[in-house]
Coordinates of C-alpha atoms and ligand atoms in Angstrom, one line a residue:
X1 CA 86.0 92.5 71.1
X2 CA 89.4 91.9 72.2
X3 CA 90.2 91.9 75.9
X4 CA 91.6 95.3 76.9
X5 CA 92.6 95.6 80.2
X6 CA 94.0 99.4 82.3
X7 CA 95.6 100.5 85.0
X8 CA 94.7 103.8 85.9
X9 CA 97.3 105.4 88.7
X10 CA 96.7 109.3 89.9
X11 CA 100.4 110.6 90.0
X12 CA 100.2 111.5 93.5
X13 CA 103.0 110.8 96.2
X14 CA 104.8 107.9 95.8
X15 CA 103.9 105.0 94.0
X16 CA 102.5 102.3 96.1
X17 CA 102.7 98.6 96.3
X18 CA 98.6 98.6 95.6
X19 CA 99.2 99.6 92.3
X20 CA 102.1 97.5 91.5
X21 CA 99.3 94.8 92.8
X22 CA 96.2 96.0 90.9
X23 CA 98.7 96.1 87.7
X24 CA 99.8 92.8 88.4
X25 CA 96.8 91.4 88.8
X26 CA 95.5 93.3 85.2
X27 CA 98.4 91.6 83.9
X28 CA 97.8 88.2 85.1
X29 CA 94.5 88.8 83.7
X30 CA 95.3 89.8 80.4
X31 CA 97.3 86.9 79.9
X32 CA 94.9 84.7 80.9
X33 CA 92.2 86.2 78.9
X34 CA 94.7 86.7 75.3
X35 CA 94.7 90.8 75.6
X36 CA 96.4 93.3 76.9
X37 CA 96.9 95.9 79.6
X38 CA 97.4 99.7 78.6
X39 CA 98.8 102.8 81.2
X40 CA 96.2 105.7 81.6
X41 CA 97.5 108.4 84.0
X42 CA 94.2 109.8 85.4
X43 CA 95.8 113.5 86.8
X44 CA 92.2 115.4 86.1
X45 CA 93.1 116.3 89.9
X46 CA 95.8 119.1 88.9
X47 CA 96.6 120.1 92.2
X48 CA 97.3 117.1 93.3
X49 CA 99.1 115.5 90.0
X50 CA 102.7 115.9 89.6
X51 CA 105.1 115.0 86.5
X52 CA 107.5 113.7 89.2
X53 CA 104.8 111.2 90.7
X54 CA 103.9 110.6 87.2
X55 CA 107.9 109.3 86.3
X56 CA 107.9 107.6 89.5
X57 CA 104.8 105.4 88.9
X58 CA 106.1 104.2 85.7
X59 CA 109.9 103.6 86.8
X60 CA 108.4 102.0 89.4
X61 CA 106.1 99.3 87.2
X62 CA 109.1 99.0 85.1
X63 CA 111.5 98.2 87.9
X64 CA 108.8 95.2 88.9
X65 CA 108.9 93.9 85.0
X66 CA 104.8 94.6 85.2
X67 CA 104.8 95.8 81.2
X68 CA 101.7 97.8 79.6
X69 CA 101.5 98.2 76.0
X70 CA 100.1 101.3 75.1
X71 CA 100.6 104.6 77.1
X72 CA 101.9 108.0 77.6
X73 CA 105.0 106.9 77.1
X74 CA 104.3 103.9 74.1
X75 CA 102.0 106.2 72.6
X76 CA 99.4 103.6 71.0
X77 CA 95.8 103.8 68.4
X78 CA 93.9 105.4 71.8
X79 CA 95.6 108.5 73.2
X80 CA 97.0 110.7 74.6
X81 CA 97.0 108.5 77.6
X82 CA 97.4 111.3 80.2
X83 CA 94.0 112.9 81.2
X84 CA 95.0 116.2 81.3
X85 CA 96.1 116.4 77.5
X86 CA 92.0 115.2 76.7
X87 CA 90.8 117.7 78.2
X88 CA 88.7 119.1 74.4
X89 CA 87.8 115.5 74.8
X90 CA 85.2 115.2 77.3
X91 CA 83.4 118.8 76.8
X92 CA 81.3 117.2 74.2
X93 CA 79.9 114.3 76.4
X94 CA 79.3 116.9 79.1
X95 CA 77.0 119.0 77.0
X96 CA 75.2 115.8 75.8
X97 CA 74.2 114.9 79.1
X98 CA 73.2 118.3 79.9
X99 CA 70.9 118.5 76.4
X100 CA 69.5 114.8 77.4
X101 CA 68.6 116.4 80.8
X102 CA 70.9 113.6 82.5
X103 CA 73.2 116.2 84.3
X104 CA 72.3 120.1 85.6
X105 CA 74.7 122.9 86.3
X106 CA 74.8 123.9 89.8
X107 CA 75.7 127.5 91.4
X108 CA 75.8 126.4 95.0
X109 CA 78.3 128.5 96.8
X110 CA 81.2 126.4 99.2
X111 CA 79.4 128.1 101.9
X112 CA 76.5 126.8 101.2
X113 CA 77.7 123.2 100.1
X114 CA 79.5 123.5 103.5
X115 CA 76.5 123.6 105.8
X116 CA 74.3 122.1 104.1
X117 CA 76.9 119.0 104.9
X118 CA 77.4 120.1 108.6
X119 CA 73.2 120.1 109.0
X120 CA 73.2 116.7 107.5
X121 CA 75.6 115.1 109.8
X122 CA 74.1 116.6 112.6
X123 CA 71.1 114.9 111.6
X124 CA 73.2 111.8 111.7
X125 CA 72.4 111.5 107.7
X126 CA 75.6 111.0 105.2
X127 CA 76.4 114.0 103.8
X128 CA 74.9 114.5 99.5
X129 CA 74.0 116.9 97.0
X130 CA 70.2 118.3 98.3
X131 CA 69.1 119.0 94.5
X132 CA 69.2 122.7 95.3
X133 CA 69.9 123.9 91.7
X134 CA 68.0 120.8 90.5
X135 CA 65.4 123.1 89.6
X136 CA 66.5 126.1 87.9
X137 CA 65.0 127.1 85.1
X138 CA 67.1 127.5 81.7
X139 CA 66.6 131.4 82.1
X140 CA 67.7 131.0 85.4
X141 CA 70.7 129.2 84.6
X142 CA 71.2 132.2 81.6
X143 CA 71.1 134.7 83.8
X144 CA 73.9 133.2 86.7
X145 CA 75.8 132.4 83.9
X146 CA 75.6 136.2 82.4
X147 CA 76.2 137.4 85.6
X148 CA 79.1 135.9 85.6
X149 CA 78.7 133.1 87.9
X150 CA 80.7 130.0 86.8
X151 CA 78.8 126.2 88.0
X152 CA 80.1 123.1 88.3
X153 CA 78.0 119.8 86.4
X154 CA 76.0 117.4 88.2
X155 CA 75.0 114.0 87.2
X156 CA 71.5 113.6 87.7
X157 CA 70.9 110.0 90.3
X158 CA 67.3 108.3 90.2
X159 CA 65.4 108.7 93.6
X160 CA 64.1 105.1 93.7
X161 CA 65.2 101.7 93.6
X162 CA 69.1 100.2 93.8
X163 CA 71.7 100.0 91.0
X164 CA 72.3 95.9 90.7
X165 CA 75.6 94.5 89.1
X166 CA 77.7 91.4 88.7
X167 CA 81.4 92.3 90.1
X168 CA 84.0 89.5 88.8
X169 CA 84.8 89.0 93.1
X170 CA 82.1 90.5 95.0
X171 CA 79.7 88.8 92.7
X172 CA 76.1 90.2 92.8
X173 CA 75.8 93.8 94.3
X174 CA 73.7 95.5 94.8
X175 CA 73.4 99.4 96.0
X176 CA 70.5 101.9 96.6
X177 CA 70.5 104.8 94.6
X178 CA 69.3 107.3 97.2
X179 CA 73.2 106.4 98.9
X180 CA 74.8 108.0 95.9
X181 CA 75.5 111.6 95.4
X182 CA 74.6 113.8 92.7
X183 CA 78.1 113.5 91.3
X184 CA 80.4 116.7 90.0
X185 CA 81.3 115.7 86.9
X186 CA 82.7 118.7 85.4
X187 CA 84.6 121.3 87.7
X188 CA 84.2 124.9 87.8
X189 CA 87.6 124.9 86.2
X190 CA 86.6 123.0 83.2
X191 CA 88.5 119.9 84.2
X192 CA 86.3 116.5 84.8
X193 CA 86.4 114.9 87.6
X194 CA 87.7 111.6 87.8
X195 CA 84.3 109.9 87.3
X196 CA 83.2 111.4 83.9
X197 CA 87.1 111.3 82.6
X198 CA 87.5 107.3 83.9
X199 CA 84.2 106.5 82.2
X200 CA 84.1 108.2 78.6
X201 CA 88.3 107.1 78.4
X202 CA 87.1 103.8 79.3
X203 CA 84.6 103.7 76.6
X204 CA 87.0 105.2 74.4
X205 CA 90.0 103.5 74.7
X206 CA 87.8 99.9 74.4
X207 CA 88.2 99.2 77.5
X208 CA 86.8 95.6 78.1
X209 CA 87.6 94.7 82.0
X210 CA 88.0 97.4 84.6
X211 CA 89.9 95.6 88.0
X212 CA 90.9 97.7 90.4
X213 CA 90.8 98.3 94.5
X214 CA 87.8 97.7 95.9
X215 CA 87.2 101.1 97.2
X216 CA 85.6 101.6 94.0
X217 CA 83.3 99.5 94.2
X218 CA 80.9 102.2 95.8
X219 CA 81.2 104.1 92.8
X220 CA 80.2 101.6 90.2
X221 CA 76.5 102.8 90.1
X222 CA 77.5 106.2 89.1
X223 CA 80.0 104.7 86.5
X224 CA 76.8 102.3 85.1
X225 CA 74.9 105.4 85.2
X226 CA 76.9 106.9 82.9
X227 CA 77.3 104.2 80.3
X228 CA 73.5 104.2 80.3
X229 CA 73.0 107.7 79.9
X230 CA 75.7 107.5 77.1
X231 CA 74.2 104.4 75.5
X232 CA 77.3 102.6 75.9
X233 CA 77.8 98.8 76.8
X234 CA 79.8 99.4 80.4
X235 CA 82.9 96.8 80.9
X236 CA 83.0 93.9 83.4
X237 CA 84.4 95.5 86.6
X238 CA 86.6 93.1 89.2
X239 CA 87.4 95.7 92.3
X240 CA 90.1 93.7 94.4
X241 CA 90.1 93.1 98.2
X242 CA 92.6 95.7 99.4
X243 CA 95.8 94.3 100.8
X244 CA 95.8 94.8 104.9
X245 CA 98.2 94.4 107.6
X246 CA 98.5 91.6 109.8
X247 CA 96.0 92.5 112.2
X248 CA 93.3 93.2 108.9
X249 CA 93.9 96.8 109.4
X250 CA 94.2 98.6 106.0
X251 CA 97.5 99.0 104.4
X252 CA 99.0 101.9 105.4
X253 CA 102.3 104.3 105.5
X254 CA 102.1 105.0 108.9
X255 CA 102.1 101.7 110.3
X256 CA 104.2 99.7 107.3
X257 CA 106.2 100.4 104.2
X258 CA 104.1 100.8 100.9
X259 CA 106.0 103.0 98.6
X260 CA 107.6 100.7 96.0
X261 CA 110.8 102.6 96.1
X262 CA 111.4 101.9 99.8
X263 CA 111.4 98.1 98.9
X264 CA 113.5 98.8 96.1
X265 CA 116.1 100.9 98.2
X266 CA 115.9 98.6 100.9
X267 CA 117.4 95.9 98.4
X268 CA 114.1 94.1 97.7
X269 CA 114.2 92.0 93.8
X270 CA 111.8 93.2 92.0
X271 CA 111.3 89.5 91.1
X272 CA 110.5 88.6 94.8
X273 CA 108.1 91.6 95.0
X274 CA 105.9 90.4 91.8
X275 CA 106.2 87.0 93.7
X276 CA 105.1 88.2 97.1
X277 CA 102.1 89.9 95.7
X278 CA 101.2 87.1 93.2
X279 CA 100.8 84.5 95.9
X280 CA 97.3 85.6 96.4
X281 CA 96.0 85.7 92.9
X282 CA 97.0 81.2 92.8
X283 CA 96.3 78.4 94.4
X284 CA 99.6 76.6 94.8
X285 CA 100.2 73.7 97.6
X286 CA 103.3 74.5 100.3
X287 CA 106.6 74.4 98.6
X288 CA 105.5 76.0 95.4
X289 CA 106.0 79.6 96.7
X290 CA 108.6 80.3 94.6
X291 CA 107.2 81.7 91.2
X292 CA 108.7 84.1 88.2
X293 CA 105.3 86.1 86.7
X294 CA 105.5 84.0 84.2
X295 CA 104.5 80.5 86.6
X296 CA 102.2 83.1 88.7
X297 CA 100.6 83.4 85.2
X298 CA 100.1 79.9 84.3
X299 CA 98.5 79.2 87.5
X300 CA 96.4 82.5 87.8
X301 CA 92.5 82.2 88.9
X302 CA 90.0 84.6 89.9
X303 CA 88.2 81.9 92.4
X304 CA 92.1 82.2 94.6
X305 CA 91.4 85.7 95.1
X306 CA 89.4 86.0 98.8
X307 CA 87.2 88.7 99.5
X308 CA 89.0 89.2 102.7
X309 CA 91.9 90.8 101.4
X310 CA 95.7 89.9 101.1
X311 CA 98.1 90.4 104.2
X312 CA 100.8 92.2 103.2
X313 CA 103.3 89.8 105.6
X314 CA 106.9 91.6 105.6
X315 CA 108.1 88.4 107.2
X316 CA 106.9 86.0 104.0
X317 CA 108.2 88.8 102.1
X318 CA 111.7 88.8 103.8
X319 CA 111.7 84.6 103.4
X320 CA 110.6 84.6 99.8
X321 CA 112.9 87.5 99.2
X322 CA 115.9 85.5 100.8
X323 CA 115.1 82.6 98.6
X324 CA 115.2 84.3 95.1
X325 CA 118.9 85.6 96.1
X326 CA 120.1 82.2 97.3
X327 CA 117.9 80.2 94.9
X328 CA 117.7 82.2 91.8
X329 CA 120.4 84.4 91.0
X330 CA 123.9 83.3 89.5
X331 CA 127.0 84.7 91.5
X332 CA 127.1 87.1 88.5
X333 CA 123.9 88.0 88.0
X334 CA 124.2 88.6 91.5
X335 CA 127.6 91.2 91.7
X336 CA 125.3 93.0 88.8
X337 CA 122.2 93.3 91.2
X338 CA 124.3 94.9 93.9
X339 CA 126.0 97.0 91.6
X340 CA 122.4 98.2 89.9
X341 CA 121.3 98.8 93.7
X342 CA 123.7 100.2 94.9
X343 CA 122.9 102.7 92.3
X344 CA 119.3 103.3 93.5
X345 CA 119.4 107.5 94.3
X346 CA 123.4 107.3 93.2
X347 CA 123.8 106.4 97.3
X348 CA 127.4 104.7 96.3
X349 CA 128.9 107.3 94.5
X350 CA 126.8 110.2 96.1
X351 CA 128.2 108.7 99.8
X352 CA 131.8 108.0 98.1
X353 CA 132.0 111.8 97.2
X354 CA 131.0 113.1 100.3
X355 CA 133.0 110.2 102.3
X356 CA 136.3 110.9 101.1
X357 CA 136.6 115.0 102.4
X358 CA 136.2 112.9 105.8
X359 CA 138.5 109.6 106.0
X360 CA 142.4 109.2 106.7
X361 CA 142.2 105.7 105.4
X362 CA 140.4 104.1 102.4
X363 CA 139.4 101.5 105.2
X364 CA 137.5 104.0 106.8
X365 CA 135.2 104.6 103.8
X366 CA 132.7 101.4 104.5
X367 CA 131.9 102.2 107.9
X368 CA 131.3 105.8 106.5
X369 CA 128.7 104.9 103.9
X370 CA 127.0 101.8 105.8
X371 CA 123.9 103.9 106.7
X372 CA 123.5 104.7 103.2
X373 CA 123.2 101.2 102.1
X374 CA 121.1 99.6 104.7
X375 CA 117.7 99.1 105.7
X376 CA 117.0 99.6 109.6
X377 CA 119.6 101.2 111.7
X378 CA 120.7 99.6 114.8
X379 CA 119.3 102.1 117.3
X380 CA 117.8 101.8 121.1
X381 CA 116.1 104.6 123.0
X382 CA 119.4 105.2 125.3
X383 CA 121.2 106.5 122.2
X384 CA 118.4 109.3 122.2
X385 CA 118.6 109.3 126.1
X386 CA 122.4 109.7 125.8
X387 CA 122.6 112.6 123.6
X388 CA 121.9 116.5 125.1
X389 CA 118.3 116.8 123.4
X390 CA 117.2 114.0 125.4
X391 CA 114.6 111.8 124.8
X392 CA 111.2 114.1 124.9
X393 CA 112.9 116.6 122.9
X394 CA 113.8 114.2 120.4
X395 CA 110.7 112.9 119.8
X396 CA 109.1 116.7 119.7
X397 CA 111.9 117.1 117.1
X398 CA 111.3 113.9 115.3
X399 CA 107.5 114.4 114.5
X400 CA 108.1 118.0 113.9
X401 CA 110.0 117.2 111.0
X402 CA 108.2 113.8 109.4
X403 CA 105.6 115.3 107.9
X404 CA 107.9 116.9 105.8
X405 CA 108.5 113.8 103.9
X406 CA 104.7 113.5 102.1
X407 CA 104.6 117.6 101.9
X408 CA 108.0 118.4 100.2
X409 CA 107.6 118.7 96.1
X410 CA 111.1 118.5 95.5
X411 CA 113.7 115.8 97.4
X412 CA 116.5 117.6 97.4
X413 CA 119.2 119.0 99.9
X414 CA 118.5 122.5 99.3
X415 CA 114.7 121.9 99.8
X416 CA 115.5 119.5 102.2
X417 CA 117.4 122.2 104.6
X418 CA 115.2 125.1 103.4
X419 CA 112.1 123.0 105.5
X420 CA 114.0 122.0 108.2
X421 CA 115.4 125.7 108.7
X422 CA 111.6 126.9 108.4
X423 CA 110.5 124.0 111.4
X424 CA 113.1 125.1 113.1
X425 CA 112.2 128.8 113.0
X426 CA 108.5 127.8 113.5
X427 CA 109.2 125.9 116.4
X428 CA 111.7 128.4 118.0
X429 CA 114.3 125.7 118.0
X430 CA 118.2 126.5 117.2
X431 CA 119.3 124.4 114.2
X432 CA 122.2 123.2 116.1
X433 CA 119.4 121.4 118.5
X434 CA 117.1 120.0 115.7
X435 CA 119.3 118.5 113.3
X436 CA 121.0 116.7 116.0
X437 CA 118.4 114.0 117.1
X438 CA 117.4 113.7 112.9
X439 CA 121.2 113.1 112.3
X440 CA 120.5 109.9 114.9
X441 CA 117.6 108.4 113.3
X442 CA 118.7 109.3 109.8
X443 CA 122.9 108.2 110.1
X444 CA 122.3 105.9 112.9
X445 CA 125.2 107.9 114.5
X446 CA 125.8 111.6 116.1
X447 CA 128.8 112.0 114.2
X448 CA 128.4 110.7 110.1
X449 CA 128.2 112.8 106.4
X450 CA 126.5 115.8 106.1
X451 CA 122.6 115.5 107.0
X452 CA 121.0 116.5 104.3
X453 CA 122.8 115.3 101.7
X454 CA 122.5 112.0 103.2
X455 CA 119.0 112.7 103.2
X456 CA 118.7 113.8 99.4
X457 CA 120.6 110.3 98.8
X458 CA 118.9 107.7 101.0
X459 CA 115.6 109.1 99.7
X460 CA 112.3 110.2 100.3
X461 CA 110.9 106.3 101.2
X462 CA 114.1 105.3 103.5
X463 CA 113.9 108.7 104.9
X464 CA 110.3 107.9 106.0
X465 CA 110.9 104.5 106.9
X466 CA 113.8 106.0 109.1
X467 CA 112.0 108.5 111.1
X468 CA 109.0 106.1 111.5
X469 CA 111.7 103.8 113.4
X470 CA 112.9 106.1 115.6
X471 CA 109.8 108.0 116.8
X472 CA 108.5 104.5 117.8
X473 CA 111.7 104.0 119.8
X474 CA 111.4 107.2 121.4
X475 CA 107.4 106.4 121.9
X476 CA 108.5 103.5 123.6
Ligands
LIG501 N1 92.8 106.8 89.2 C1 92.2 105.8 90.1 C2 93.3 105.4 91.1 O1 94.4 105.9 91.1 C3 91.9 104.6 89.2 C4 90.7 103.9 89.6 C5 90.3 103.1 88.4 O2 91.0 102.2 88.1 O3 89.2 103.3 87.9 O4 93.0 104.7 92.0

């Protein structure tokens, strides 16, 4: 069988450097191993999924040069590639696991489900299925069903013994089956749940390696189950040692940057990125930092990879970042990278439109527009302390409004004000006194273009990154 490699994002949020690094490292793989990588978008989770995330994954990989071969936008001998448009495709395996007795519908009411979960963790146990509908009879499962009473589908989990497998990095593990859960695999909305969907597309699509983040690795003996019950030879699976801050914490927005688009509006190459992340999939000797994916290729080997986890240093990041502009670009090459990022969100022209109802001189434009096209801004706490809001205030103000960024669908002004006009009324706070602290952190100044245009233009990520900066000012 040929090697067939995936990457599996859920369009959810913004697209994070973790999967520009599990897609890398499937890429490095297939290389390595003659096959290829293909793009799945697993959205079974519909209220979650959206088409925007979706676009933004896959601008995102493209913008990083990390190429798949067959997808929902390559199309390819396996599709559709988007879960939600194989939906006719998993009922089948769903009512062969119920015929084989390997999964059982289950009636249990959220109420129910609820404390039977707060019982358990009172008891100190980790909260699982209790096998209430384990036992219902098929006239009993009839007459719910004729009632009208819609289930869910469980898998059914052996009581005894431990699920044992070879992971590609973790190497022999092994995990008790009375730890595992008596899976959902098919909601009461007739959607799968991730589990069933991942396994039988998997299968399907000839799936030969499955590497991804290691916090799947917990959910392997469920996936092994299901091969089994299916009859079906299950893949190799590699789960990766998640990528952690510098003090081993996890990854995450609120302390660092992880949206891809942040690194590519804060004028990141997308070169220097793949080259960052690469580092820890080779074994290289000092000096021989510098790769393109194609040297991170040649010199890819599972045994670099430590179990411990990459750190995501900004600072390397920032020095290898540096050397690809100084090292690697042309002059040319470089005038067409500013150019093509200066484009990112249309923050040139956008702050160009809305700069000239406001200068005398063309001279006056640059200073206008700076905000637009830089990273951090140059701001202290006595800026805050200076203004009328004052520092507390500010801060009230600031992390009123920040959660706004991961919650609004659309980035636009007009959503963008609509929010802050709600916050405002919700928090019984004039407008006047809550856009003036944001026009601070966001414009660096208490005088600059309109807010939330500037917003709409700088961009979800910067946005964050922004608001994050100045509420840890203000914090102190
Ligand atoms: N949809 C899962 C995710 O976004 C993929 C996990 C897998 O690769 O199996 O993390």
């Amino acid at each position: 069988m040929s090697p067939r490699l995936r990457i599996a994002p859920s369009p959810t949020g913004e697209p994070h450097v973790g999967t520009a690094y599990t897609a890398l490292f499937n890429i490095l793989l297939a290389r390595k191993l003659g096959g290829e990588m293909i793009l799945r978008i697993e959205d079974t989770d519909q209220s979650r999924s959206t088409p925007d995330s979706e676009r933004k994954v896959m601008e995102a990989l493209n913008w990083l040069g990390l190429n798949w071969t067959e997808g929902p936008d390559k199309g390819g001998a396996y599709g559709p590639y988007r879960q939600s448009e194989r939906r006719d495709i998993y009922a089948p395996y769903v009512e062969e696991l119920l015929d084989n007795g390997h999964a059982f519908k289950c009636f249990c009411s959220r109420e129910r489900l609820e404390t039977m979960r707060k019982a358990q963790q009172a008891k100190g146990q980790q909260p699982k299925y209790d096998g209430h509908c384990l036992s219902l009879t098929a006239e009993e499962v009839r007459a719910k069903e004729a009632e009208g009473e819609v289930p869910v589908v469980r898998m059914k989990i052996p009581t005894n013994g431990a699920c044992a497998f070879e992971d590609g990095i973790y190497g022999a593990v092994s995990i008790p089956w009375d730890t595992i859960d008596m899976q959902v695999i098919l909601k009461a909305d007739g959607m799968p749940t991730y589990h069933l969907a991942n396994v039988v597309d998997d299968h399907l699509m000839k799936i030969t390696h499955v590497a991804r983040g290691e916090e799947w690795l917990s959910s392997v003996p469920k996936h092994i189950l299901l091969y089994q019950y299916f009859g079906w030879q299950a893949p190799q699976f590699i789960h990766l040692p998640l990528l952690r801050n510098l003090d081993r914490s996890k990854l995450s927005k609120r302390r660092n940057p992880t949206s891809i688009s942040y690194f590519s509006t804060a004028g990141y190459l997308p070169e220097a990125l793949v080259n960052f992340l690469g580092l820890g999939f080779v074994s290289i000797a000092e000096g021989e930092e510098l790769m393109t994916l194609d040297e991170l290729s040649n010199r890819f080997e599972l045994s670099a990879l430590s179990k411990a986890g990459a750190v995501f240093d900004l600072q390397k990041l920032d020095w290898l970042n540096g050397r690809w502009i100084r090292e690697k670009l042309g002059a040319q090459d470089f005038a067409a990278r500013m150019h093509e990022w200066s484009d990112i969100n249309n923050r040139l022209l956008g702050g160009l439109a809305l700069a000239q109802a406001r200068c005398v001189k063309l001279s006056d434009v640059p200073m206008l527009i700076a905000f637009l096209l830089s990273d951090k801004l140059d701001l202290t706490r006595e800026h805050f302390a200076a203004t009328k809001t004052g520092v507390e205030e500010s801060l009230a103000i600031l992390e009123a409004v920040a959660p706004t960024v991961e919650t609004l669908g659309e980035w636009d002004k007009t959503a963008i004000e609509a929010e802050i006009r709600r916050i405002s009324d919700e928090t019984g706070r004039k407008i006047r006194i809550m856009v003036a602290p944001l026009y601070l952190a966001i414009t660096g100044s208490t005088k600059s273009l309109p807010l939330f245009d500037s917003m709409e233009l700088l961009g979800r990520s910067m946005v964050r990154q922004r608001l994050r900066h100045s509420i840890a000012l203000l914090k102190g």
